[in-house]
Structures are given as C-alpha cells and as structure tokens.
Short mmCIF file of C-alpha atoms in Angstrom, two decimals:
data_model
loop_
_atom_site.label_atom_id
_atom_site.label_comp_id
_atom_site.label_asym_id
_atom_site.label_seq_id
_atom_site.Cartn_x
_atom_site.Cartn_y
_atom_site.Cartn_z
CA UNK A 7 28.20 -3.63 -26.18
CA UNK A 8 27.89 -1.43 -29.05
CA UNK A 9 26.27 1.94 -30.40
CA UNK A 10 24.48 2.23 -34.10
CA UNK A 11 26.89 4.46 -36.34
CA UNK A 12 24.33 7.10 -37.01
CA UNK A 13 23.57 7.70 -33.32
CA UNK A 14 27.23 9.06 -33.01
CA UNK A 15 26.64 11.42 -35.79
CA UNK A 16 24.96 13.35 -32.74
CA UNK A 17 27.71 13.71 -30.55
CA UNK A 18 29.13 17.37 -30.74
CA UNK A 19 32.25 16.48 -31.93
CA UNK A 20 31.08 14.87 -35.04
CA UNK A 21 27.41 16.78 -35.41
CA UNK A 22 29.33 19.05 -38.38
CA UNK A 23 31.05 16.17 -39.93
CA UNK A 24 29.15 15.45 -42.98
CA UNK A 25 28.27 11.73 -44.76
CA UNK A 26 30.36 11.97 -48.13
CA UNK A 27 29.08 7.94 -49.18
CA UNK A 28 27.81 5.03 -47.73
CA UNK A 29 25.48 6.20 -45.65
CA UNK A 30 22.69 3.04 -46.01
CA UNK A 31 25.88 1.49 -43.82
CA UNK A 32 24.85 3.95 -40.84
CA UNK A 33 23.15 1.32 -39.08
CA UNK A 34 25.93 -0.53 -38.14
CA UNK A 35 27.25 -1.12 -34.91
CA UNK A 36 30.45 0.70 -33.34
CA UNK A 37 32.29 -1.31 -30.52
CA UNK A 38 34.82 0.54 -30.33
CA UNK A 39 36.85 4.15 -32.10
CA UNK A 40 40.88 3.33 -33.24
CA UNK A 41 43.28 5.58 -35.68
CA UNK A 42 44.85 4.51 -38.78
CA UNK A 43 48.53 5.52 -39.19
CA UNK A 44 49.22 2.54 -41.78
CA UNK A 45 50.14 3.59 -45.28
CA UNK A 46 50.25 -0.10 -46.27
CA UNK A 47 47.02 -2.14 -46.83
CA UNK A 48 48.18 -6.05 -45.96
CA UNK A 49 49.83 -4.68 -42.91
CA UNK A 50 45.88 -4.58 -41.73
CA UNK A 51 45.18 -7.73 -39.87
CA UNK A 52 42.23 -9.43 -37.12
CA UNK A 53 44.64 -8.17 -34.59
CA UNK A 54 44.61 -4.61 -36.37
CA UNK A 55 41.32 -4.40 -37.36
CA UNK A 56 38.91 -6.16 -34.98
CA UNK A 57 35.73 -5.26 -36.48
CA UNK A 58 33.01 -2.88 -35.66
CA UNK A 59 34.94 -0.05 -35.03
CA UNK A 60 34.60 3.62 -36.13
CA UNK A 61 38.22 4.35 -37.72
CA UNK A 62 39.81 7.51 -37.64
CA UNK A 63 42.11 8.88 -39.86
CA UNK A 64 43.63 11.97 -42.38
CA UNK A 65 46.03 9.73 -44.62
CA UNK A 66 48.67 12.28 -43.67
CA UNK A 67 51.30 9.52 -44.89
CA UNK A 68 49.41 9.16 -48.15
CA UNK A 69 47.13 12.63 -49.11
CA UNK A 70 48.54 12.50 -52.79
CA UNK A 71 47.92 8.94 -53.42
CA UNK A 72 44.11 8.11 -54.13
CA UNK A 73 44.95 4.22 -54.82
CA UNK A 74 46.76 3.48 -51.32
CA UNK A 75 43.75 5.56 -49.58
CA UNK A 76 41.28 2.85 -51.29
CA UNK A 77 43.88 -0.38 -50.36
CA UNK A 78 43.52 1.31 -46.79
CA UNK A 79 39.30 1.54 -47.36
CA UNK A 80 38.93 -1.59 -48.96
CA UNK A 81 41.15 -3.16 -45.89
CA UNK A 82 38.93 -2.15 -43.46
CA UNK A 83 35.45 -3.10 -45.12
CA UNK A 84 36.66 -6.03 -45.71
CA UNK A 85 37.79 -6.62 -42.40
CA UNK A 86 34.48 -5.70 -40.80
CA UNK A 87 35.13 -2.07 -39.31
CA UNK A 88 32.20 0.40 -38.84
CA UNK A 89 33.12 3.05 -40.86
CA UNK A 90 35.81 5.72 -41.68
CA UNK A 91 36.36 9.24 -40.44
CA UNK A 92 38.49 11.91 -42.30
CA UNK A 93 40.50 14.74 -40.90
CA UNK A 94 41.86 17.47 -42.80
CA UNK A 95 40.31 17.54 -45.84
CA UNK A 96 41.48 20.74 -47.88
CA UNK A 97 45.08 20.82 -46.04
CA UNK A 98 46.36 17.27 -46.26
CA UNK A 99 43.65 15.30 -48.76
CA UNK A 100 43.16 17.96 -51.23
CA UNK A 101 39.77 16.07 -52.32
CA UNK A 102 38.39 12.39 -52.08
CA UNK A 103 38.41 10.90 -55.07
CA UNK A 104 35.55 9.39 -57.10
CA UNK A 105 36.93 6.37 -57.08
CA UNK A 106 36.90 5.97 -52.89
CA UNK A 107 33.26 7.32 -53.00
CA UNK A 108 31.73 5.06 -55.55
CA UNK A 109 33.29 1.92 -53.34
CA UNK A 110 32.11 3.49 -50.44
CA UNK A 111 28.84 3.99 -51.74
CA UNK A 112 28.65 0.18 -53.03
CA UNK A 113 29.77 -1.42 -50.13
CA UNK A 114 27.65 0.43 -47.71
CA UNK A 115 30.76 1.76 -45.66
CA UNK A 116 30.56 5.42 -44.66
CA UNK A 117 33.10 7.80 -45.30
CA UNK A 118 32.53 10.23 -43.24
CA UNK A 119 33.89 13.80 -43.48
CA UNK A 120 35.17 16.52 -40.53
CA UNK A 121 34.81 19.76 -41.69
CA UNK A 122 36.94 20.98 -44.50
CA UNK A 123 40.02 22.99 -43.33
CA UNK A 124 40.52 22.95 -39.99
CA UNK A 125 43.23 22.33 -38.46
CA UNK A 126 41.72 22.61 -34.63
CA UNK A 127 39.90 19.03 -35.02
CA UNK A 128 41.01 16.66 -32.76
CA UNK A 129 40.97 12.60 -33.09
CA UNK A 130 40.96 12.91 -29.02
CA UNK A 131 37.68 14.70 -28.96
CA UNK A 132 35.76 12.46 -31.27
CA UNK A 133 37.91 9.13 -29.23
CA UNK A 134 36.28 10.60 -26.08
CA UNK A 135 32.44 11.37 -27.26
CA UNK A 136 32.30 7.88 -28.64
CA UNK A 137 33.82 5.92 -25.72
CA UNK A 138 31.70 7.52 -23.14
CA UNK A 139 28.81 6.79 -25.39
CA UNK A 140 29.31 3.56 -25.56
CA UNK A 141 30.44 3.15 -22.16
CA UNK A 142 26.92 4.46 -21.53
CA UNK A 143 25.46 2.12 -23.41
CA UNK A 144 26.85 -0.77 -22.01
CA UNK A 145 26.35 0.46 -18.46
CA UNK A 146 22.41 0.40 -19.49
CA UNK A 147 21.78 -3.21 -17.76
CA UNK A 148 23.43 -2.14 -14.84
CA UNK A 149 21.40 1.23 -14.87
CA UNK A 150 17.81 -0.50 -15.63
CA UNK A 151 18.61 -3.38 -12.90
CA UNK A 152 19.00 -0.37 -10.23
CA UNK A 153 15.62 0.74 -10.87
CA UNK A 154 14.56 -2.62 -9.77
CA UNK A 155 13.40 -3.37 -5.93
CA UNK A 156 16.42 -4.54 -3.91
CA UNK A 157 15.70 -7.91 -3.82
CA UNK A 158 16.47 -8.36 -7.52
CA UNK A 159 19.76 -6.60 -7.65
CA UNK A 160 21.50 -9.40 -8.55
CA UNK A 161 23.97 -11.29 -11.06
CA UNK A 162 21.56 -13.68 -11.63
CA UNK A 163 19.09 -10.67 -13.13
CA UNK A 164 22.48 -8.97 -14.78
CA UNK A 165 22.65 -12.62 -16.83
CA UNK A 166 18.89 -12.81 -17.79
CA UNK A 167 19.00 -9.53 -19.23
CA UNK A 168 22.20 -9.37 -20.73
CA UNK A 169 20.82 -12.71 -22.67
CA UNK A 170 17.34 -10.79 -23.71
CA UNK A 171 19.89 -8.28 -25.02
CA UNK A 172 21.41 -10.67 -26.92
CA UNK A 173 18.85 -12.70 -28.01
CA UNK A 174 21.21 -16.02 -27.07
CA UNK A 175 21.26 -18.09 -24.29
CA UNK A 176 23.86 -17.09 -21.05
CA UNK A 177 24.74 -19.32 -18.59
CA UNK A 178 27.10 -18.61 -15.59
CA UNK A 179 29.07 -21.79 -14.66
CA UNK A 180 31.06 -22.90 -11.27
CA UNK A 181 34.41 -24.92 -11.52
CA UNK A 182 34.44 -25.39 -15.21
CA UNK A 183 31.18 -27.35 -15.43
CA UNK A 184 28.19 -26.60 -13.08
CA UNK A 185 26.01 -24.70 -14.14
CA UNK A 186 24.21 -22.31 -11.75
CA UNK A 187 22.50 -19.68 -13.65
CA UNK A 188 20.90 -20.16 -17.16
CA UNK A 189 19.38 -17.66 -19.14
CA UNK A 190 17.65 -18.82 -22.13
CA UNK A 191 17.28 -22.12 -23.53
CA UNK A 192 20.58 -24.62 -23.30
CA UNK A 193 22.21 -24.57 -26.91
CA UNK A 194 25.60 -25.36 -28.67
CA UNK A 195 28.01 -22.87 -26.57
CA UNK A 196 30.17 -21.21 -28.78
CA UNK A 197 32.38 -18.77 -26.55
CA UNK A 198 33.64 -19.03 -23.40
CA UNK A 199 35.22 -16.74 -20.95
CA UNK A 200 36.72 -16.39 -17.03
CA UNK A 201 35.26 -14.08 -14.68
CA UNK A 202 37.27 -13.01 -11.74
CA UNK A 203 36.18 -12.87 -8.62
CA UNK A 204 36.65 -12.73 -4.60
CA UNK A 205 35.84 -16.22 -3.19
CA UNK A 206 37.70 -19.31 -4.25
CA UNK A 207 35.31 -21.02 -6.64
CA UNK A 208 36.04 -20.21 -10.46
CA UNK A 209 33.05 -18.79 -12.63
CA UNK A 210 32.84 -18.67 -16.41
CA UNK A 211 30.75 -17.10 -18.56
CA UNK A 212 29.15 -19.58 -21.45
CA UNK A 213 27.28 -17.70 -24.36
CA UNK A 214 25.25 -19.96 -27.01
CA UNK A 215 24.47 -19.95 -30.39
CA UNK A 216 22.28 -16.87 -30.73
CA UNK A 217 19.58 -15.24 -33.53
CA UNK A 218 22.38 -13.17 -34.89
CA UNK A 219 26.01 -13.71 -35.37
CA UNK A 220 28.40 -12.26 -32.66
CA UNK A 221 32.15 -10.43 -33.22
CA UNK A 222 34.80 -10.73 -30.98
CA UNK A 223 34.40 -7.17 -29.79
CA UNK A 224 31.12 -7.66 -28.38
CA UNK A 225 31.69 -10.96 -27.24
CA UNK A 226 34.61 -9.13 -24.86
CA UNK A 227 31.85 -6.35 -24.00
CA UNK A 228 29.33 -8.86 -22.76
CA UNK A 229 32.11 -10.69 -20.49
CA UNK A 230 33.76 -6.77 -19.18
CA UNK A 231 29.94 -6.37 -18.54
CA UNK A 232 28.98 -9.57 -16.61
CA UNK A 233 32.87 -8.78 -14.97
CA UNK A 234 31.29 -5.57 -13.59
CA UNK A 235 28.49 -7.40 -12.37
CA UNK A 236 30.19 -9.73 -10.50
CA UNK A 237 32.14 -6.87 -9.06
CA UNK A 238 29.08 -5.51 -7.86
CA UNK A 239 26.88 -8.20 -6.87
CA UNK A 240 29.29 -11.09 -6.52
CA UNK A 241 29.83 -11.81 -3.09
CA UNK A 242 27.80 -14.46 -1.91
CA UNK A 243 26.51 -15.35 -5.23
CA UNK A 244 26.75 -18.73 -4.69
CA UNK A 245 24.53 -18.07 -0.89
CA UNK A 246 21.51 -20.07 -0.85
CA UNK A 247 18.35 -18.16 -0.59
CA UNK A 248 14.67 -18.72 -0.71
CA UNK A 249 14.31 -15.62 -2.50
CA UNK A 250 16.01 -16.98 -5.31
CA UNK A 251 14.25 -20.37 -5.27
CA UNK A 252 10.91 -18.52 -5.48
CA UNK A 253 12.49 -16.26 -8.60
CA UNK A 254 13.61 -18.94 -10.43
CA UNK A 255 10.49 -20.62 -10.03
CA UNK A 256 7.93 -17.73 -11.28
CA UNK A 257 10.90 -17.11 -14.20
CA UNK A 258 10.86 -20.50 -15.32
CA UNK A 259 15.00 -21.11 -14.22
CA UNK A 260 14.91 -24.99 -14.17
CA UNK A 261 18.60 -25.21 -13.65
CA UNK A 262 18.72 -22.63 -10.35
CA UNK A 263 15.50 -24.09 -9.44
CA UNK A 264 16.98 -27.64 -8.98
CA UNK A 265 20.19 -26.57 -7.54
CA UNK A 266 18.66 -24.22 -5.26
CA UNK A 267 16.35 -26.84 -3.85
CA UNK A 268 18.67 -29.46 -3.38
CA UNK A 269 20.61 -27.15 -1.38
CA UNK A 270 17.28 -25.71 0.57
CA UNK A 271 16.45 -29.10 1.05
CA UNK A 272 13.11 -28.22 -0.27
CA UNK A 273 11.57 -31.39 -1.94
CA UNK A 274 9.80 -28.66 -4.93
CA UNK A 275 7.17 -31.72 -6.41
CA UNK A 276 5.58 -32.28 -2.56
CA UNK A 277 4.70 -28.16 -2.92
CA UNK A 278 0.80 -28.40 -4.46
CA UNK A 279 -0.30 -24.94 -3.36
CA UNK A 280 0.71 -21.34 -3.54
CA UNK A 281 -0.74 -18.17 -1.41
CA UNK A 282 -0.39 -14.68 -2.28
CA UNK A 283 -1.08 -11.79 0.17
CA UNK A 284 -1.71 -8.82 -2.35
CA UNK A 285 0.46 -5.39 -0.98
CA UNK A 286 1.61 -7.07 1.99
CA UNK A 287 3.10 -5.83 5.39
CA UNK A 288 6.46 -7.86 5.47
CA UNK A 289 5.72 -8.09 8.78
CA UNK A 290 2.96 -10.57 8.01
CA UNK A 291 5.58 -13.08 6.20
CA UNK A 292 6.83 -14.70 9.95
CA UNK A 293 3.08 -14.84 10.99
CA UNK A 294 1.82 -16.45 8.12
CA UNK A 295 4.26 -18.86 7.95
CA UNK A 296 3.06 -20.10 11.06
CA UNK A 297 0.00 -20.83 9.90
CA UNK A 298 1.23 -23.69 7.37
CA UNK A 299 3.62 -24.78 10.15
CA UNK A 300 7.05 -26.76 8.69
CA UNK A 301 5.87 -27.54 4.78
CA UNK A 302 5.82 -23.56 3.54
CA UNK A 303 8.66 -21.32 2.22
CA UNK A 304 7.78 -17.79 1.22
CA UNK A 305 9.34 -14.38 0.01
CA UNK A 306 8.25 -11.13 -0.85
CA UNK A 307 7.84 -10.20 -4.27
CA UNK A 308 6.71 -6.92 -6.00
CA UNK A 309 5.69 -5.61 -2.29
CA UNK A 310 2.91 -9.42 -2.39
CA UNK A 311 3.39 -11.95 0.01
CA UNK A 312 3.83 -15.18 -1.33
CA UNK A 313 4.00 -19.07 0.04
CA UNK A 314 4.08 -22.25 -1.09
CA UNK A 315 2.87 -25.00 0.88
CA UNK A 316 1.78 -28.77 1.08
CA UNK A 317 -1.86 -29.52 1.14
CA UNK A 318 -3.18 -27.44 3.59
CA UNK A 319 -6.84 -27.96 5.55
CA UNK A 320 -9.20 -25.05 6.56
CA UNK A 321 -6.86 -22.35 6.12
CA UNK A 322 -7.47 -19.15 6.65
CA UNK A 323 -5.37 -16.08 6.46
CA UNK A 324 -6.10 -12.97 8.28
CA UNK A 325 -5.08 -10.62 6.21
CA UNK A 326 -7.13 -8.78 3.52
CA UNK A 327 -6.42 -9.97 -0.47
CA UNK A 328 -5.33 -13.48 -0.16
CA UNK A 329 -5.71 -15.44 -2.91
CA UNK A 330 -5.13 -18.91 -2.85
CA UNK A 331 -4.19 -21.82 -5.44
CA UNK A 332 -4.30 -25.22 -4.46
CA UNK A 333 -4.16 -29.10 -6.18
CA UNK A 334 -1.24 -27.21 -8.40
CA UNK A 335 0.27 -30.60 -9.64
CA UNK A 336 3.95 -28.91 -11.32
CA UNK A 337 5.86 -25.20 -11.62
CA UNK A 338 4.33 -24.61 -15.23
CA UNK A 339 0.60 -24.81 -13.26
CA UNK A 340 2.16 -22.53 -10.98
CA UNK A 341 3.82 -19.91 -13.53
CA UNK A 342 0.18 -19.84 -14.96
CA UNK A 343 -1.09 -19.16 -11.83
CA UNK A 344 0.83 -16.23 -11.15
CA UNK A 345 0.23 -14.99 -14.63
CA UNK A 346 -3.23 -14.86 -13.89
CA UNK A 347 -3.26 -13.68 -10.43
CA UNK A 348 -1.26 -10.48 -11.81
CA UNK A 349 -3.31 -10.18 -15.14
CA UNK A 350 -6.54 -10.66 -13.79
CA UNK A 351 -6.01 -10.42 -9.32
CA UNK A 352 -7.39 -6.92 -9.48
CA UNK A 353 -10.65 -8.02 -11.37
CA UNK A 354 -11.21 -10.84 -8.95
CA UNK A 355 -11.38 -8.41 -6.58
CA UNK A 356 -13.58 -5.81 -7.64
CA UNK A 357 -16.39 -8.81 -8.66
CA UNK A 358 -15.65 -10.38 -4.72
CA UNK A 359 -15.18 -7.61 -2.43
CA UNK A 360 -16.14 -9.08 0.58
CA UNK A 361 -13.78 -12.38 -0.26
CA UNK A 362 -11.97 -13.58 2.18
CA UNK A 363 -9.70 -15.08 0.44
CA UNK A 364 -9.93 -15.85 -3.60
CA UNK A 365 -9.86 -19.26 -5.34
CA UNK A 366 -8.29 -20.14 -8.42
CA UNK A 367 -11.65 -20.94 -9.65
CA UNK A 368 -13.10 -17.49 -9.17
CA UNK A 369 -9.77 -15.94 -10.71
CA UNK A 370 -10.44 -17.64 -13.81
CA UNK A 371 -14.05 -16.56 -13.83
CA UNK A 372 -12.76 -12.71 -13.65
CA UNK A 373 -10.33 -13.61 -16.54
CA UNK A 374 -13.38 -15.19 -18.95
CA UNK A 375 -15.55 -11.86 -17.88
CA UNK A 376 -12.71 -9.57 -18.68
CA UNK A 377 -12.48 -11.33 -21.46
CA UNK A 378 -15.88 -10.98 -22.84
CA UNK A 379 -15.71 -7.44 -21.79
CA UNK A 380 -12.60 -7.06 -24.18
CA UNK A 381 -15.18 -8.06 -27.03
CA UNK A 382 -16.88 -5.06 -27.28
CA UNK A 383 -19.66 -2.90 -25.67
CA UNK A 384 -22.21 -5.36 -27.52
CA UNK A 385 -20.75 -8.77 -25.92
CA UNK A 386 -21.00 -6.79 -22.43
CA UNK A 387 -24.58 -5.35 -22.90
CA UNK A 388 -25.74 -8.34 -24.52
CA UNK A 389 -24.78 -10.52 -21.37
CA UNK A 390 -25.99 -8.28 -19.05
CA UNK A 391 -29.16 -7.46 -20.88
CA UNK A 392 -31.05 -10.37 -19.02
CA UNK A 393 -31.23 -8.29 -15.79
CA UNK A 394 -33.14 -5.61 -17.28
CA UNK A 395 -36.24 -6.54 -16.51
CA UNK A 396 -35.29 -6.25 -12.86
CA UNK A 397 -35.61 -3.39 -10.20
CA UNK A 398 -32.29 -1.68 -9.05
CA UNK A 399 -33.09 -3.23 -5.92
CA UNK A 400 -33.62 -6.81 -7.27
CA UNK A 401 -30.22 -6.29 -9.26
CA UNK A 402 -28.68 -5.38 -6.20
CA UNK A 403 -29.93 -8.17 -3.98
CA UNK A 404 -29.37 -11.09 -6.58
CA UNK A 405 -25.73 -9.49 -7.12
CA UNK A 406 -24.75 -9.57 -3.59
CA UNK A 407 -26.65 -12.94 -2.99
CA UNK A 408 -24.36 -14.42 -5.51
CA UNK A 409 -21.02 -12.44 -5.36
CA UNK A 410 -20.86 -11.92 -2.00
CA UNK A 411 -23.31 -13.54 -0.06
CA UNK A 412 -22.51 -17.17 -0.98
CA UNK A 413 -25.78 -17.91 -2.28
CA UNK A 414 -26.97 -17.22 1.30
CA UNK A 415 -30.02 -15.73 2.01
CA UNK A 416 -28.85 -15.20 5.97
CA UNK A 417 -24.95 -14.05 4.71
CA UNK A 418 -26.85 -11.89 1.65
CA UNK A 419 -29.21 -10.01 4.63
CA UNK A 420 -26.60 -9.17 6.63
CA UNK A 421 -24.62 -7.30 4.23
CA UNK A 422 -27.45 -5.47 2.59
CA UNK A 423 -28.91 -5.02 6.74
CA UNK A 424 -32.07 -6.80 5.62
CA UNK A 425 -34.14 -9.65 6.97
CA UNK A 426 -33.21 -12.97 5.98
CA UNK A 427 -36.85 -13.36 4.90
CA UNK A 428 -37.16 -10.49 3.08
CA UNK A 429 -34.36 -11.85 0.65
CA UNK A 430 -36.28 -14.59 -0.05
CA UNK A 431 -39.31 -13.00 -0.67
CA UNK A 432 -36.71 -10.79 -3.69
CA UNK A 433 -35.11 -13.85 -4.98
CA UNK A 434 -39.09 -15.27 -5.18
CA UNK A 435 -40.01 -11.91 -7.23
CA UNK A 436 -36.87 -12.40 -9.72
CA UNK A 437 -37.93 -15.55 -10.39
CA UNK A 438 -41.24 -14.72 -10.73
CA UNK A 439 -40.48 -12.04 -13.51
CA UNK A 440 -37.88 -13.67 -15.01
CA UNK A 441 -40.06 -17.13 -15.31
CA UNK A 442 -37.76 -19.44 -13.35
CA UNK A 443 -35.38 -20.03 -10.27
CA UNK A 444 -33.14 -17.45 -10.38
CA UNK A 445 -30.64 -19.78 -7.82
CA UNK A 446 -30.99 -23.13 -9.99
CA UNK A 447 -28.86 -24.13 -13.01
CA UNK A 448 -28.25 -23.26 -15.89
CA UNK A 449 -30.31 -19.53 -15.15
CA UNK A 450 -28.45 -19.23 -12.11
CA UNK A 451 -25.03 -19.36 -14.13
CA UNK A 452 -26.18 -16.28 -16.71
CA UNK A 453 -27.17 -14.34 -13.85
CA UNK A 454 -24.53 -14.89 -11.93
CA UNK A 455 -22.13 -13.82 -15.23
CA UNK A 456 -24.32 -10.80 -15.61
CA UNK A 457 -23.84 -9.58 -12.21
CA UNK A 458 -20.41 -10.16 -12.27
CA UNK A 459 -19.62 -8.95 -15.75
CA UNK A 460 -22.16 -5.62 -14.76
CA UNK A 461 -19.97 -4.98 -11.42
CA UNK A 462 -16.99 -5.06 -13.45
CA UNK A 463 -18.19 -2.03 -15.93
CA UNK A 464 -19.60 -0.18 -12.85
CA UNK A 465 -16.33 -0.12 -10.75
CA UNK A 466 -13.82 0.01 -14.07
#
C-alpha cells in the first residue's frame, strides 16, 4: 500500500524540511523510502528504481557537479520515484542549482530540502518515520476488519475490501484455477501471485484490470497484505459454513455462493422465502429452525436472526419483530429484500406495532410513506390533511382499526378496551362526516396512508 507524499511532510523528522520545487507532485504516492549512493545516471535501472519511492540522498559523491545531480534527478522522474530528499545542504551541496529546480518544478517532482547545515540529520530517522507510516497504512484493512463482529473476521472480508481499496477486481484462487472468493466483477487478470499457507492446497492471489494503473510496488503490498491475512485468518478457509453461504448471498458473491452450496448441499433456487428476527437472542436460532423443519438454513447477522426456507404454510414465529418475505423467485429479489428490511424495517414497525410478524407488502408501504415524507412538510400535511375534519378520538379509532386492528371492529375494540359496537358506531360517524365509507376503496386507501404517514411524524 502506499502513503500521499505530502502526508509525510508531517512526520517529525521531515516537518522542518522545506519544498524547494515541485511541489504540485506532492500528491503522489510513496511505497516505499531507499538512498541514492550512485554518482552515475544509466547505472539507475527497474531493479534500482522501482517506482513510487521517496529517495534519499546528499550527492556526497557529486556536491560540485550540478549536471550529474540533474542525470541523477532526471533518472529517477523518469523512472517513476516519488520524490527526492536532500541532506546537507550548506556542507556538502553548497546550493541547488537553478537548473535542478526549474526541472523539478516542470516535471512535478519534489525536491525536497532538510534543513541547511546540519550535520545531526539522519537518513535512518526519516527511513523509520516513513516505513512505520506506511506500515500503518497498509495495516488499515486489517485494523477496520477488527472493528467488525466476529463472524466477519475473515479472508474472504480482507479480499472484498482490499478490492474496494483498489477499485479492481480480487479473486483468491485454489490449485491454480478454482476460484473461491471473488471480489468485484471477473475481468482480464493482469497479475498474479502465491500465497503461502498451512494446509496443503495452494492459493493465489489474481488482481484484474482496475480504474487506475497499478506499479509493481503496490502490486507486492496488496499480496504481503492478503499474505498477512491468510496468516491470520487462514486456517480453515476453505471450511464450509452456512455463515458464509448467507454472506455471500446478501453481498452478491455468485462464485462463493455456488461453491458454497454445492458443498452445503443446499439446492439455493428451491429457497423462495427469507425470515428475519430483528435483535435476536441467538438462542432463538435452534428453536426457530424447528419450526421450518429440514428445508431452512439460518445465521446470525448484525445481532438479526435470519432463515431461508421453502414455501412455508401458517407460520408463525414467537418471537417479537419478525418480518417475513415470501414467493422470492431469485438472490437479486432477496438482496432487495434485505435492502429494504434494513432501510425501511424500523418504519414498518413504528406504523404496525402490534404486528406479529411483517410482510413484504407492508415493508414496502413504510418505504412509499417514508418516501413521501422525504418530500417535504407540504407532501406530509397535504396527505394527512383529509383527517382533519375528524375528532382525536375518531383519528385514533380509524388508525388502530386499520394499522393494527386488521380492519376488525372486534380486534380494533380490544386494543382500544372498547365495545365492538361502539367501533362501529365511530367508523359510522367518520363516514358520516367525511361523506362515504371510510372502510371501502379507494377512501379507505387515503385514509389508511394518512394514518400511517401521521403515525410516522408522531413517533419520528
């Protein structure tokens, strides 16, 4: 991985040095920090002078000769490096001459200085500060991936993120040719690389054609980082588990998805419905398992419960927050699903309180009032303008006859500890104000939106 040039300009041992030209080059990337000891120029090769690094140098060998100090600079711009740091200015190079700084300046390469004579600089001091900071950098995938919950600590999250990094597709291959991981969309694969590890199978790092062009230097930090990975989280890799079936599944992983369910033995087109227990116990996950009986796999994601099943009949979970999506015909439906059950889950919720469990239908409904809501205090008041007319306790009763009580005048009685009578007699006196049936189509529908759309702004 790699650090932008002017970030180093913060370290302490470079935070006197000063930019003498080139500094629109600053943004460059650093992969690495070497020192140059050549006096001649075509002695400077790819093996020399890898790209991307930060040179160091005080052209001891050649202070008194300006035109061999420009071979050197014109060597290393050419050959892709960073930028240049001089020692000892005032006791070995007397002064820089125009000549180096006007290249400098057009080519974008910074020369940067070290204070002026001293003789107690040290290229060991600025070599340390910018290793560790790049070492830091590159451990930053490791760091962000433990913040993550346990269950996805893993290579197979080390890959996907390394490829975001990237912006080019990653995929981690078994015996030369299998793919089990891919990250990103299958392209032309234009480096390759071993990966060492304990077990007996090989694995190989593929990297595609990418948004940007890659060096050699960071190619080799992206394969010592996935190498550290595999040191960490390699054993077992290769383990089955449903927890990585359901990941690659809400990430969109076709390749782990179809090796993972051959080996599962988990036929993934027969699955046509997916539950989700919202902040479960994961105590629940054996018991509700036994519910679906043998067609159901499930893992815990995020602290939610979730299964997948066949077609299931009559159903019903005992646990509070369920939601429920069935008919779902392939993986895309049921990507979108979860999408919406995180996006919009907590709306649902707060319209059907007393739910036992939610449908994907009234899921959707929360996402098209949220929606609306997102429009503006006029779109809201303007749809929930038809129930002014009514009482607070008409609003009340026609809100939980058709949010909670199921369009119900028994259910709707019950919760609001009223006779079953004496909600008819209210819905009879909305509909008598409002000039007709307040439970028939399409009245019933704007109501019903109002309600919802009103509960939503009351308990946001």
């Amino acid at each position: 991985m790699s650090v932008k040039l002017k970030e180093l300009l913060a370290l302490s041992s470079l935070q006197d040095s000063v930019i003498a030209a080139g500094e629109e080059g600053l943004n460059k990337d650093v992969s690495s920090v070497s020192v140059l000891e050549s006096v001649d120029a075509s002695l400077i090769n790819k093996d020399l002078c890898p790209g991307d690094e930060l040179v160091l140098t005080g052209f001891v060998n050649c202070a008194d000769d300006p035109a061999c100090q420009l071979a050197n600079i014109k060597a290393l711009c050419e050959g892709g490096e960073a930028g240049l740091v001089l020692f000892y200015t005032g006791i070995f190079v007397r002064e820089v001459d125009p000549s180096i700084l006007a290249y400098c300046s057009l080519h974008a390469f910074p020369l940067i200085l070290m204070p002026a004579n001293r003789r107690d600089l040290r290229y060991s001091d600025v070599i340390t500060d910018v290793m560790e900071c790049i070492i830091h950098h590159e451990d930053s995938i490791l760091q962000d991936i433990s913040r993550l919950p346990a269950e996805r600590q893993n290579l197979h999250t080390a890959i996907a993120m390394l490829s975001m990094r990237l912006q080019a597709p990653i995929a981690l291959v078994r015996n030369g040719s299998q793919i089990i991981t891919l990250a990103g969309e299958e392209s032309r694969w234009i480096f390759r690389a071993p990966l060492h590890n304990a077990g007996q199978e090989q694995l190989s790092v593929w990297i595609g054609q990418g948004r940007t062009s890659f060096t050699n230097v960071q190619m080799r930090h992206a394969v010592s980082l996935l190498q550290m990975a595999v040191d960490l989280w390699g054993t077992g890799y290769s383990n089955v588990s449903i927890h990585e079936l359901v990941v690659s599944i809400l990430q969109d992983d076709p390749l782990r998805m179809a090796s993972l369910s051959r080996q599962l033995h988990i036929d993934i087109p027969s699955i046509h419905e997916m539950w989700i227990v919202h902040k479960a116990n994961p105590d629940w996950q054996k018991q509700a398992e036994a519910f679906f009986g043998t067609n159901v796999f499930s893992d815990m994601i995020d602290g939610d419960l979730i299964l997948f099943s066949g077609d299931t009949n009559d159903i019903r979970l005992p646990y509070p927050h369920v939601y429920c999506w069935q008919r779902l015909v392939n993986t895309v439906q049921v990507r979108r699903a979860y999408g919406q059950y995180r996006q919009y889950g907590p709306d649902a919720a707060r319209i059907y309180p007393h739910a036992g469990t939610l449908s994907a239908r009234q899921v959707v409904f929360a996402m098209q009032c949220r929606q609306l809501m997102r429009q503006g205090e006029a779109a809201s008041r303007q749809c929930t303008s038809i129930l002014d007319v009514l009482s607070s306790v008409l609003i009340e009763t026609l809100t939980v006859y058709f949010l909670d009580g199921s369009f119900s005048t028994t259910a709707t009685g019950a919760l609001m500890h009223v006779h079953p009578n004496t909600i008819k007699y209210r819905l009879h006196q909305i509909s008598e104000i409002l000039g007709y049936p307040a439970n028939e189509d399409p009245g019933s529908f704007l109501l019903y939106q109002a309600a919802a759309v009103k509960r939503l702004v009351q308990n946001a």
